Amino acid sequence: GHDFRMWITPRYRHHYEYQSYEAFTADFMSSVLRSAKLFVDIGAHYGFYSVLAATKRPDLEIISVEPTPATAAILARNTGLLDNSNITVLQRAASDFVGRSKFNVSFASDSCGFYEHPNAATLHSVEVETLTIDSLLEGKDACPLVIKIDTKGHELAVLRGMTRTLRSEEHTSELQSPYVIS
């Protein structure tokens, strides 16, 4: 239902080809991004929201964060399909600390995370670099900001890692406060 193409694995074909993928959220995101200068996509998976944002707003700076190596590779491939985009892909995990941590890779790529998923068995674990939203945005010019978080139960840790950003008046000039969509 959108004017862009994406690489996906066969398991997700039905989600994207035969139904309108997260229609309400996609419409809401498109609306909210009109006023943004920066979009941070935490748990970007294959990059649906990053590519949607880049398609709707080619001038928008986008940072896509995805820790799973194979999924981050598909995300990077999808950003490469765009003629022109300002998407930066980071193979990292957002949390409430900067460092390294064990991350579970499951059979279902959209169910990987710091915690075992009840419906998707863990295949193996990898060590990933972690960042906080505060560390990610450190040194960036203040601007209207939208953050999407999809971290399979780790959202509270991500929010703790963005305390300074949420309190900052620098990111509130046009949007009233940072938009955080989880």
mmCIF file of C-alpha atoms in Angstrom:
data_model
loop_
_atom_site.group_PDB
_atom_site.id
_atom_site.type_symbol
_atom_site.label_atom_id
_atom_site.label_comp_id
_atom_site.label_asym_id
_atom_site.label_seq_id
_atom_site.Cartn_x
_atom_site.Cartn_y
_atom_site.Cartn_z
ATOM 1 C CA GLY A 1 0.000 0.000 0.000
ATOM 2 C CA HIS A 2 3.015 2.343 -0.207
ATOM 3 C CA ASP A 3 5.093 3.625 -3.061
ATOM 4 C CA PHE A 4 8.377 1.866 -2.320
ATOM 5 C CA ARG A 5 9.996 -1.543 -2.554
ATOM 6 C CA MET A 6 11.722 -3.568 0.151
ATOM 7 C CA TRP A 7 13.704 -6.756 0.455
ATOM 8 C CA ILE A 8 12.106 -9.170 2.921
ATOM 9 C CA THR A 9 12.491 -12.829 3.768
ATOM 10 C CA PRO A 10 9.749 -15.213 2.560
ATOM 11 C CA ARG A 11 8.353 -15.573 6.085
ATOM 12 C CA TYR A 12 7.123 -11.942 6.002
ATOM 13 C CA ARG A 13 5.793 -11.813 2.455
ATOM 14 C CA HIS A 14 2.161 -11.930 3.569
ATOM 15 C CA HIS A 15 2.682 -9.039 6.045
ATOM 16 C CA TYR A 16 3.890 -6.699 3.352
ATOM 17 C CA GLU A 17 2.377 -7.891 0.070
ATOM 18 C CA TYR A 18 -1.106 -9.097 0.911
ATOM 19 C CA GLN A 19 -2.177 -6.784 3.694
ATOM 20 C CA SER A 20 -1.624 -3.169 4.583
ATOM 21 C CA TYR A 21 1.261 -3.471 7.047
ATOM 22 C CA GLU A 22 0.414 -1.620 10.291
ATOM 23 C CA ALA A 23 -1.843 0.779 8.386
ATOM 24 C CA PHE A 24 -2.873 3.001 11.313
ATOM 25 C CA THR A 25 0.664 3.368 12.650
ATOM 26 C CA ALA A 26 2.076 4.012 9.176
ATOM 27 C CA ASP A 27 -0.479 6.772 8.561
ATOM 28 C CA PHE A 28 0.124 8.261 12.010
ATOM 29 C CA MET A 29 3.898 8.154 11.493
ATOM 30 C CA SER A 30 3.595 9.853 8.099
ATOM 31 C CA SER A 31 1.569 12.629 9.698
ATOM 32 C CA VAL A 32 3.880 13.148 12.697
ATOM 33 C CA LEU A 33 7.010 13.180 10.540
ATOM 34 C CA ARG A 34 5.835 16.278 8.659
ATOM 35 C CA SER A 35 7.208 18.499 11.446
ATOM 36 C CA ALA A 36 10.314 16.475 12.285
ATOM 37 C CA LYS A 37 13.909 17.150 11.347
ATOM 38 C CA LEU A 38 15.236 13.846 12.739
ATOM 39 C CA PHE A 39 13.668 10.377 12.901
ATOM 40 C CA VAL A 40 15.265 7.655 15.030
ATOM 41 C CA ASP A 41 14.004 4.139 14.263
ATOM 42 C CA ILE A 42 14.914 1.866 17.197
ATOM 43 C CA GLY A 43 14.435 -1.809 16.371
ATOM 44 C CA ALA A 44 14.167 -0.976 12.692
ATOM 45 C CA HIS A 45 13.950 -4.619 11.539
ATOM 46 C CA TYR A 46 13.923 -4.532 7.694
ATOM 47 C CA GLY A 47 13.350 -0.784 7.714
ATOM 48 C CA PHE A 48 9.679 -0.378 6.864
ATOM 49 C CA TYR A 49 9.323 2.820 8.926
ATOM 50 C CA SER A 50 12.722 4.163 7.889
ATOM 51 C CA VAL A 51 11.971 3.638 4.195
ATOM 52 C CA LEU A 52 8.447 5.038 4.651
ATOM 53 C CA ALA A 53 9.912 8.145 6.298
ATOM 54 C CA ALA A 54 12.565 8.573 3.595
ATOM 55 C CA THR A 55 9.938 8.188 0.867
ATOM 56 C CA LYS A 56 7.589 10.735 2.445
ATOM 57 C CA ARG A 57 10.378 13.119 3.515
ATOM 58 C CA PRO A 58 13.556 12.800 1.379
ATOM 59 C CA ASP A 59 15.053 15.739 3.327
ATOM 60 C CA LEU A 60 14.584 14.053 6.707
ATOM 61 C CA GLU A 61 17.629 12.778 8.605
ATOM 62 C CA ILE A 62 16.986 9.182 9.668
ATOM 63 C CA ILE A 63 18.961 6.942 12.012
ATOM 64 C CA SER A 64 17.953 3.257 11.885
ATOM 65 C CA VAL A 65 19.152 1.060 14.740
ATOM 66 C CA GLU A 66 18.957 -2.740 14.350
ATOM 67 C CA PRO A 67 21.154 -5.135 16.359
ATOM 68 C CA THR A 68 20.598 -8.478 14.597
ATOM 69 C CA PRO A 69 23.400 -8.924 12.020
ATOM 70 C CA ALA A 70 21.386 -10.629 9.257
ATOM 71 C CA THR A 71 18.426 -8.277 9.712
ATOM 72 C CA ALA A 72 20.677 -5.199 9.725
ATOM 73 C CA ALA A 73 22.139 -6.413 6.406
ATOM 74 C CA ILE A 74 18.646 -6.527 4.861
ATOM 75 C CA LEU A 75 17.898 -3.104 6.376
ATOM 76 C CA ALA A 76 21.029 -1.675 4.726
ATOM 77 C CA ARG A 77 20.047 -3.309 1.442
ATOM 78 C CA ASN A 78 16.587 -1.713 1.666
ATOM 79 C CA THR A 79 18.017 1.750 2.272
ATOM 80 C CA GLY A 80 20.163 1.188 -0.813
ATOM 81 C CA LEU A 81 17.014 0.787 -2.936
ATOM 82 C CA LEU A 82 16.188 4.453 -2.426
ATOM 83 C CA ASP A 83 17.463 6.923 -5.003
ATOM 84 C CA ASN A 84 18.399 9.419 -2.347
ATOM 85 C CA SER A 85 18.037 9.140 1.385
ATOM 86 C CA ASN A 86 19.570 10.408 4.566
ATOM 87 C CA ILE A 87 19.361 7.059 6.365
ATOM 88 C CA THR A 88 22.215 5.979 8.599
ATOM 89 C CA VAL A 89 22.071 2.299 9.587
ATOM 90 C CA LEU A 90 23.647 1.316 12.910
ATOM 91 C CA GLN A 91 24.010 -2.335 13.843
ATOM 92 C CA ARG A 92 23.569 -1.726 17.559
ATOM 93 C CA ALA A 93 20.983 -2.322 20.286
ATOM 94 C CA ALA A 94 19.374 0.544 22.171
ATOM 95 C CA SER A 95 19.303 0.199 25.951
ATOM 96 C CA ASP A 96 19.995 2.144 29.149
ATOM 97 C CA PHE A 97 23.772 1.695 28.989
ATOM 98 C CA VAL A 98 26.619 1.968 26.503
ATOM 99 C CA GLY A 99 28.635 -1.227 26.220
ATOM 100 C CA ARG A 100 28.093 -4.795 25.093
ATOM 101 C CA SER A 101 25.420 -7.361 25.919
ATOM 102 C CA LYS A 102 24.074 -10.785 24.979
ATOM 103 C CA PHE A 103 21.264 -10.622 22.408
ATOM 104 C CA ASN A 104 18.980 -13.524 21.424
ATOM 105 C CA VAL A 105 18.538 -14.318 17.737
ATOM 106 C CA SER A 106 15.327 -16.255 17.155
ATOM 107 C CA PHE A 107 13.805 -18.129 14.239
ATOM 108 C CA ALA A 108 11.480 -15.167 13.634
ATOM 109 C CA SER A 109 13.621 -12.126 12.878
ATOM 110 C CA ASP A 110 10.975 -9.796 14.298
ATOM 111 C CA SER A 111 11.155 -11.616 17.656
ATOM 112 C CA CYS A 112 14.862 -11.237 18.433
ATOM 113 C CA GLY A 113 15.718 -9.387 21.617
ATOM 114 C CA PHE A 114 17.355 -9.250 25.007
ATOM 115 C CA TYR A 115 14.702 -11.631 26.377
ATOM 116 C CA GLU A 116 13.519 -15.043 25.249
ATOM 117 C CA HIS A 117 10.410 -14.659 23.106
ATOM 118 C CA PRO A 118 7.573 -17.004 24.164
ATOM 119 C CA ASN A 119 6.470 -17.676 20.568
ATOM 120 C CA ALA A 120 9.836 -17.817 18.789
ATOM 121 C CA ALA A 121 12.614 -20.032 20.086
ATOM 122 C CA THR A 122 16.114 -18.610 20.354
ATOM 123 C CA LEU A 123 18.475 -20.115 17.784
ATOM 124 C CA HIS A 124 21.621 -18.631 19.296
ATOM 125 C CA SER A 125 22.919 -15.559 21.083
ATOM 126 C CA VAL A 126 25.313 -12.922 19.829
ATOM 127 C CA GLU A 127 27.131 -10.173 21.623
ATOM 128 C CA VAL A 128 25.992 -6.747 20.442
ATOM 129 C CA GLU A 129 27.128 -3.209 21.062
ATOM 130 C CA THR A 130 24.612 -1.157 23.004
ATOM 131 C CA LEU A 131 23.919 2.548 22.946
ATOM 132 C CA THR A 132 21.538 4.916 24.630
ATOM 133 C CA ILE A 133 19.422 7.450 22.781
ATOM 134 C CA ASP A 134 21.194 10.108 24.837
ATOM 135 C CA SER A 135 24.607 8.887 23.626
ATOM 136 C CA LEU A 136 23.335 8.567 20.054
ATOM 137 C CA LEU A 137 22.103 12.171 19.965
ATOM 138 C CA GLU A 138 25.044 13.649 21.876
ATOM 139 C CA GLY A 139 26.651 16.342 19.743
ATOM 140 C CA LYS A 140 23.719 16.566 17.316
ATOM 141 C CA ASP A 141 22.090 19.915 16.771
ATOM 142 C CA ALA A 142 18.784 20.296 18.575
ATOM 143 C CA CYS A 143 15.780 19.805 16.326
ATOM 144 C CA PRO A 144 12.205 18.472 16.272
ATOM 145 C CA LEU A 145 12.555 14.740 16.874
ATOM 146 C CA VAL A 146 10.468 11.569 16.392
ATOM 147 C CA ILE A 147 11.609 8.269 17.907
ATOM 148 C CA LYS A 148 10.011 4.890 17.126
ATOM 149 C CA ILE A 149 10.813 2.081 19.570
ATOM 150 C CA ASP A 150 10.151 -1.615 18.904
ATOM 151 C CA THR A 151 12.450 -3.635 21.149
ATOM 152 C CA LYS A 152 10.401 -6.669 22.218
ATOM 153 C CA GLY A 153 10.042 -5.922 25.915
ATOM 154 C CA HIS A 154 13.132 -3.747 26.308
ATOM 155 C CA GLU A 155 11.288 -0.446 25.796
ATOM 156 C CA LEU A 156 11.590 0.734 29.413
ATOM 157 C CA ALA A 157 15.375 0.358 29.290
ATOM 158 C CA VAL A 158 15.428 2.356 26.042
ATOM 159 C CA LEU A 159 13.341 5.094 27.686
ATOM 160 C CA ARG A 160 15.702 5.159 30.703
ATOM 161 C CA GLY A 161 18.536 5.629 28.214
ATOM 162 C CA MET A 162 16.934 8.762 26.825
ATOM 163 C CA THR A 163 16.202 10.656 30.034
ATOM 164 C CA ARG A 164 18.295 13.646 29.021
ATOM 165 C CA THR A 165 16.661 13.757 25.572
ATOM 166 C CA LEU A 166 13.152 13.621 27.034
ATOM 167 C CA ARG A 167 13.953 16.429 29.467
ATOM 168 C CA SER A 168 15.665 18.588 26.880
ATOM 169 C CA GLU A 169 13.852 21.680 25.714
ATOM 170 C CA GLU A 170 16.123 21.735 22.673
ATOM 171 C CA HIS A 171 14.068 19.061 20.898
ATOM 172 C CA THR A 172 10.691 20.649 21.614
ATOM 173 C CA SER A 173 10.678 23.833 19.559
ATOM 174 C CA GLU A 174 8.188 22.734 16.884
ATOM 175 C CA LEU A 175 6.762 19.448 18.145
ATOM 176 C CA GLN A 176 6.063 20.574 21.746
ATOM 177 C CA SER A 177 7.917 17.491 23.002
ATOM 178 C CA PRO A 178 9.788 14.625 21.384
ATOM 179 C CA TYR A 179 7.379 12.118 19.847
ATOM 180 C CA VAL A 180 8.098 8.635 21.107
ATOM 181 C CA ILE A 181 6.139 5.877 19.399
ATOM 182 C CA SER A 182 6.433 2.433 20.915
#
